Coordinates of C-alpha atoms in Angstrom, one line a residue:
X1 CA 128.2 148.1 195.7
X2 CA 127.6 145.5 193.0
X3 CA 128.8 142.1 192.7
X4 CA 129.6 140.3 189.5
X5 CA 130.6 136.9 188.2
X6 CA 133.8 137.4 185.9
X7 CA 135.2 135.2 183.3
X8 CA 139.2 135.8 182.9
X9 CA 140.7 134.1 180.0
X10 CA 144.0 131.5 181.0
X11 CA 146.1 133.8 179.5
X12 CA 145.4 135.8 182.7
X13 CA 144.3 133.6 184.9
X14 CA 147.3 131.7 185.1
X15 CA 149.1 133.5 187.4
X16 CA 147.3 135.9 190.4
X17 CA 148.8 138.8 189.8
X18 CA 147.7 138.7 186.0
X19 CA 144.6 138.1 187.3
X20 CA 144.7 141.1 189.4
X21 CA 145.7 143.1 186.6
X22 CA 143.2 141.6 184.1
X23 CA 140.4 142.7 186.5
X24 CA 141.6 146.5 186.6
X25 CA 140.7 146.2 182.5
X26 CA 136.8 145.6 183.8
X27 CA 137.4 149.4 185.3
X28 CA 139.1 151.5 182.0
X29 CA 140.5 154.7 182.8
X30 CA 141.4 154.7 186.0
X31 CA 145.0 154.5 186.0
X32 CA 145.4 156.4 189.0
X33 CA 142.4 155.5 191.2
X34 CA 143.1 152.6 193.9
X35 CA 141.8 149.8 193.9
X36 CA 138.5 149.9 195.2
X37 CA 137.1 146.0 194.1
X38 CA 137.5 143.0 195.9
X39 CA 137.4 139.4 194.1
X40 CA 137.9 135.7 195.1
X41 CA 138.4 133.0 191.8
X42 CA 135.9 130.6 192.5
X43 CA 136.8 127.9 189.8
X44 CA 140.1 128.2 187.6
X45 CA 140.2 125.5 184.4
X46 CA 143.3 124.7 183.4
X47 CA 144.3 125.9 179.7
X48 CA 141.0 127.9 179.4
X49 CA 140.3 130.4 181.9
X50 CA 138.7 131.3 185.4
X51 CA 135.4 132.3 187.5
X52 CA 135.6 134.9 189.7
X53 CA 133.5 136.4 192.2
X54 CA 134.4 140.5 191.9
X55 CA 132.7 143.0 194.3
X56 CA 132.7 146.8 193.3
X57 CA 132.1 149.9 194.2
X58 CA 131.3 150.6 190.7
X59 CA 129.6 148.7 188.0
X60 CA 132.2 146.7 186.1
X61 CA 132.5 146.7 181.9
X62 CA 133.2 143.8 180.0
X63 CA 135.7 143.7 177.6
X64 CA 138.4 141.1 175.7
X65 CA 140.3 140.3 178.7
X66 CA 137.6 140.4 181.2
X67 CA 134.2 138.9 180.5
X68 CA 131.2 140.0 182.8
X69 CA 129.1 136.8 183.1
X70 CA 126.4 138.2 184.9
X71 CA 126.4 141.7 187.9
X72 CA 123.8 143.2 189.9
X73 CA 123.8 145.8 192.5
X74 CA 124.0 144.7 195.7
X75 CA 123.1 145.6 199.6
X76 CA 123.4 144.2 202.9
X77 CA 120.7 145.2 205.6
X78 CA 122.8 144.0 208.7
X79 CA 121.3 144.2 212.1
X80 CA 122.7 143.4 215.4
X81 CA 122.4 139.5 216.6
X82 CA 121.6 138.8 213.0
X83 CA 123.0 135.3 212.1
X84 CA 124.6 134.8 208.5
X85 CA 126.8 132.1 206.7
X86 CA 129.9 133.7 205.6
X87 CA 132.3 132.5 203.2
X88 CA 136.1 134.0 203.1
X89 CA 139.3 133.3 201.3
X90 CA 141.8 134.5 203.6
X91 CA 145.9 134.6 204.1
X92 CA 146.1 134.0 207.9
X93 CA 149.8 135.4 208.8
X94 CA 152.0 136.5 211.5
X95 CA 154.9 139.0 211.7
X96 CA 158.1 137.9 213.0
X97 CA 161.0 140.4 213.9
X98 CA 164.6 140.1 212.8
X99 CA 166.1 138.1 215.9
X100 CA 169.5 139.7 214.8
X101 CA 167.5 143.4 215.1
X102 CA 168.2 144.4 211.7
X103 CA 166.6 147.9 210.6
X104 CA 164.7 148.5 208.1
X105 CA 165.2 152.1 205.8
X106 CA 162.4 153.4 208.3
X107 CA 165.2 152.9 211.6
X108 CA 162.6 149.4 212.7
X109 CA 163.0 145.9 213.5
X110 CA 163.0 144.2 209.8
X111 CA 159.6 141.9 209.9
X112 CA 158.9 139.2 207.8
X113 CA 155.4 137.8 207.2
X114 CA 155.0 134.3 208.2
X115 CA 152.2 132.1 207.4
X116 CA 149.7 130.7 209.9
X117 CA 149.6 126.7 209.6
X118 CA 147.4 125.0 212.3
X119 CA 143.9 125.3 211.9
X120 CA 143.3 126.9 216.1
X121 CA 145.8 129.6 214.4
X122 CA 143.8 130.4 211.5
X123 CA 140.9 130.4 213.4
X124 CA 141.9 132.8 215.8
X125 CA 143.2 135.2 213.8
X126 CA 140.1 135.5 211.8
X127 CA 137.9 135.9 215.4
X128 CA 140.6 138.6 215.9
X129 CA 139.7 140.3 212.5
X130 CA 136.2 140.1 212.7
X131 CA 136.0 141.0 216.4
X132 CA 135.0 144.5 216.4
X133 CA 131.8 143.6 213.8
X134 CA 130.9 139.7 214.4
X135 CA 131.3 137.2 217.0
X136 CA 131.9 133.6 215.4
X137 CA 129.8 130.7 216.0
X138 CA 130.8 127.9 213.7
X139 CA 133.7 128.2 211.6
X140 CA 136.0 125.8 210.0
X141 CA 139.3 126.5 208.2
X142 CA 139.5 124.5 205.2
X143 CA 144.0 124.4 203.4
X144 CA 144.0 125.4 200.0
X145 CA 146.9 125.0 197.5
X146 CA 149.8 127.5 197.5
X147 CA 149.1 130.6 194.8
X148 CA 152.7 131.3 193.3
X149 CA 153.2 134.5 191.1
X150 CA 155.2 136.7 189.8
X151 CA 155.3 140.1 190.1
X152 CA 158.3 142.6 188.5
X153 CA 160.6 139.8 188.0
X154 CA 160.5 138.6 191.6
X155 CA 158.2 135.5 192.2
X156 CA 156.2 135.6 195.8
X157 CA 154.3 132.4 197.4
X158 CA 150.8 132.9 199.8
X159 CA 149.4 130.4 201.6
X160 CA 145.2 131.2 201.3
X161 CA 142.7 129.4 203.6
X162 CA 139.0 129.0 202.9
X163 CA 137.2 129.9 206.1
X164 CA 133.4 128.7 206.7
X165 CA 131.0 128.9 208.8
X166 CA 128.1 131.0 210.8
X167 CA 128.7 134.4 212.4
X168 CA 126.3 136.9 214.8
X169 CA 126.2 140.7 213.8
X170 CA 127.9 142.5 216.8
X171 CA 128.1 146.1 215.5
X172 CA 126.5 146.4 211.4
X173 CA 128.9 149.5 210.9
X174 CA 132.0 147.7 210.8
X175 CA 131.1 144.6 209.6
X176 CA 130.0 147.0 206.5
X177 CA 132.8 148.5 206.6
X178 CA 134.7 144.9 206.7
X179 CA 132.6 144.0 203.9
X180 CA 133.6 147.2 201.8
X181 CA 137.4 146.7 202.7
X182 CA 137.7 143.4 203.0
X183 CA 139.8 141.0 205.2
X184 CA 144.0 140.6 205.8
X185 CA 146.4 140.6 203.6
X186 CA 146.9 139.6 200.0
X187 CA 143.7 141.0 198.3
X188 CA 145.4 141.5 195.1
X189 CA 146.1 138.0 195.1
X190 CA 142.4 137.2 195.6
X191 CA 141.9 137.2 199.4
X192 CA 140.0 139.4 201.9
X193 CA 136.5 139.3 200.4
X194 CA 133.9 138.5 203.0
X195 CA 130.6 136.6 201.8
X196 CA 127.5 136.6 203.3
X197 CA 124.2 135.1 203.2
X198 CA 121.2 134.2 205.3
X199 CA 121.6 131.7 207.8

């Protein structure tokens, strides 16, 4: 796994899914492969460009659109009752069914995502996600601003939180496995990777 600091130019980086897309070009010729890199933008300068934090399975290439600041190869050595600071951009959400019990082309209640707002929410849906690798023991769920984008002519709106704190290793394979997949939804629009470091 390596881990890289990524400089996308504004052209880009104004808009997530651009961003998304600009990071495949760190990854040339793999039109077909999926995606198999998580990122998180870290700092985003208006008019000039953004920082991002990209984790990979495979070593990332710099190029015009994406600039490779600085990448190393990276492993975690995680051991039960081990205590780490973690760090995680998430999109807490919840699925409502249709109340008028619409179908949707697969004969199901139509669902519609809905956004988590109050921080005992958030913070109980990321104990649920973490709960078969890590038992929290601080955390706080700090609001960031709406991301808006567009993507094939239709715009889309997420509501990311920034979640902090101090977790204990429960079981190291899936909290590797967590670490490799990431966490909820939206992680082409930056969310889901999972930082860690010693407490």
């Amino acid at each position: 796994m390596f881990l890289s600091k990524v400089w996308i130019d504004w052209h880009w980086a104004k808009d997530p899914y651009q961003l998304h897309r600009a990071l495949w070009h760190a990854f040339p010729d793999r039109p077909d492969d999926e995606r198999d890199f998580l990122f998180r933008v870290e700092s985003l300068e208006q008019g000039r460009g953004a920082e991002v934090l990209l984790q990979s399975a495979m070593a990332p290439q710099g190029g015009e659109v994406a600039s490779i600041v600085a990448s190393k190869a990276v492993s975690y050595p995680l051991e039960q009752g081990m205590r780490l600071r973690f760090k995680l951009r998430g999109n807490p959400i919840k699925s409502i069914k249709d109340p008028q019990q619409r179908l949707n082309n697969k004969g199901e209640v139509k669902a519609c995502r809905v956004p988590l707002i109050h921080e005992d929410e958030q913070l109980h849906w990321l104990a649920r996600k973490l709960e078969s690798a890590a038992e929290l023991q601080t955390a706080r769920a700090i609001k960031e601003a709406p991301l808006y984008f567009r993507k094939a002519q239709i715009g889309g709106k997420i509501q990311p939180v920034c979640f902090e704190g101090i977790l204990a290793v429960t079981n190291s394979k899936a909290l590797h496995d967590l670490l490799q997949s990431g966490i909820g939804p939206a992680k082409a629009m930056g969310c889901g990777l999972l930082s860690l470091a010693p407490a």
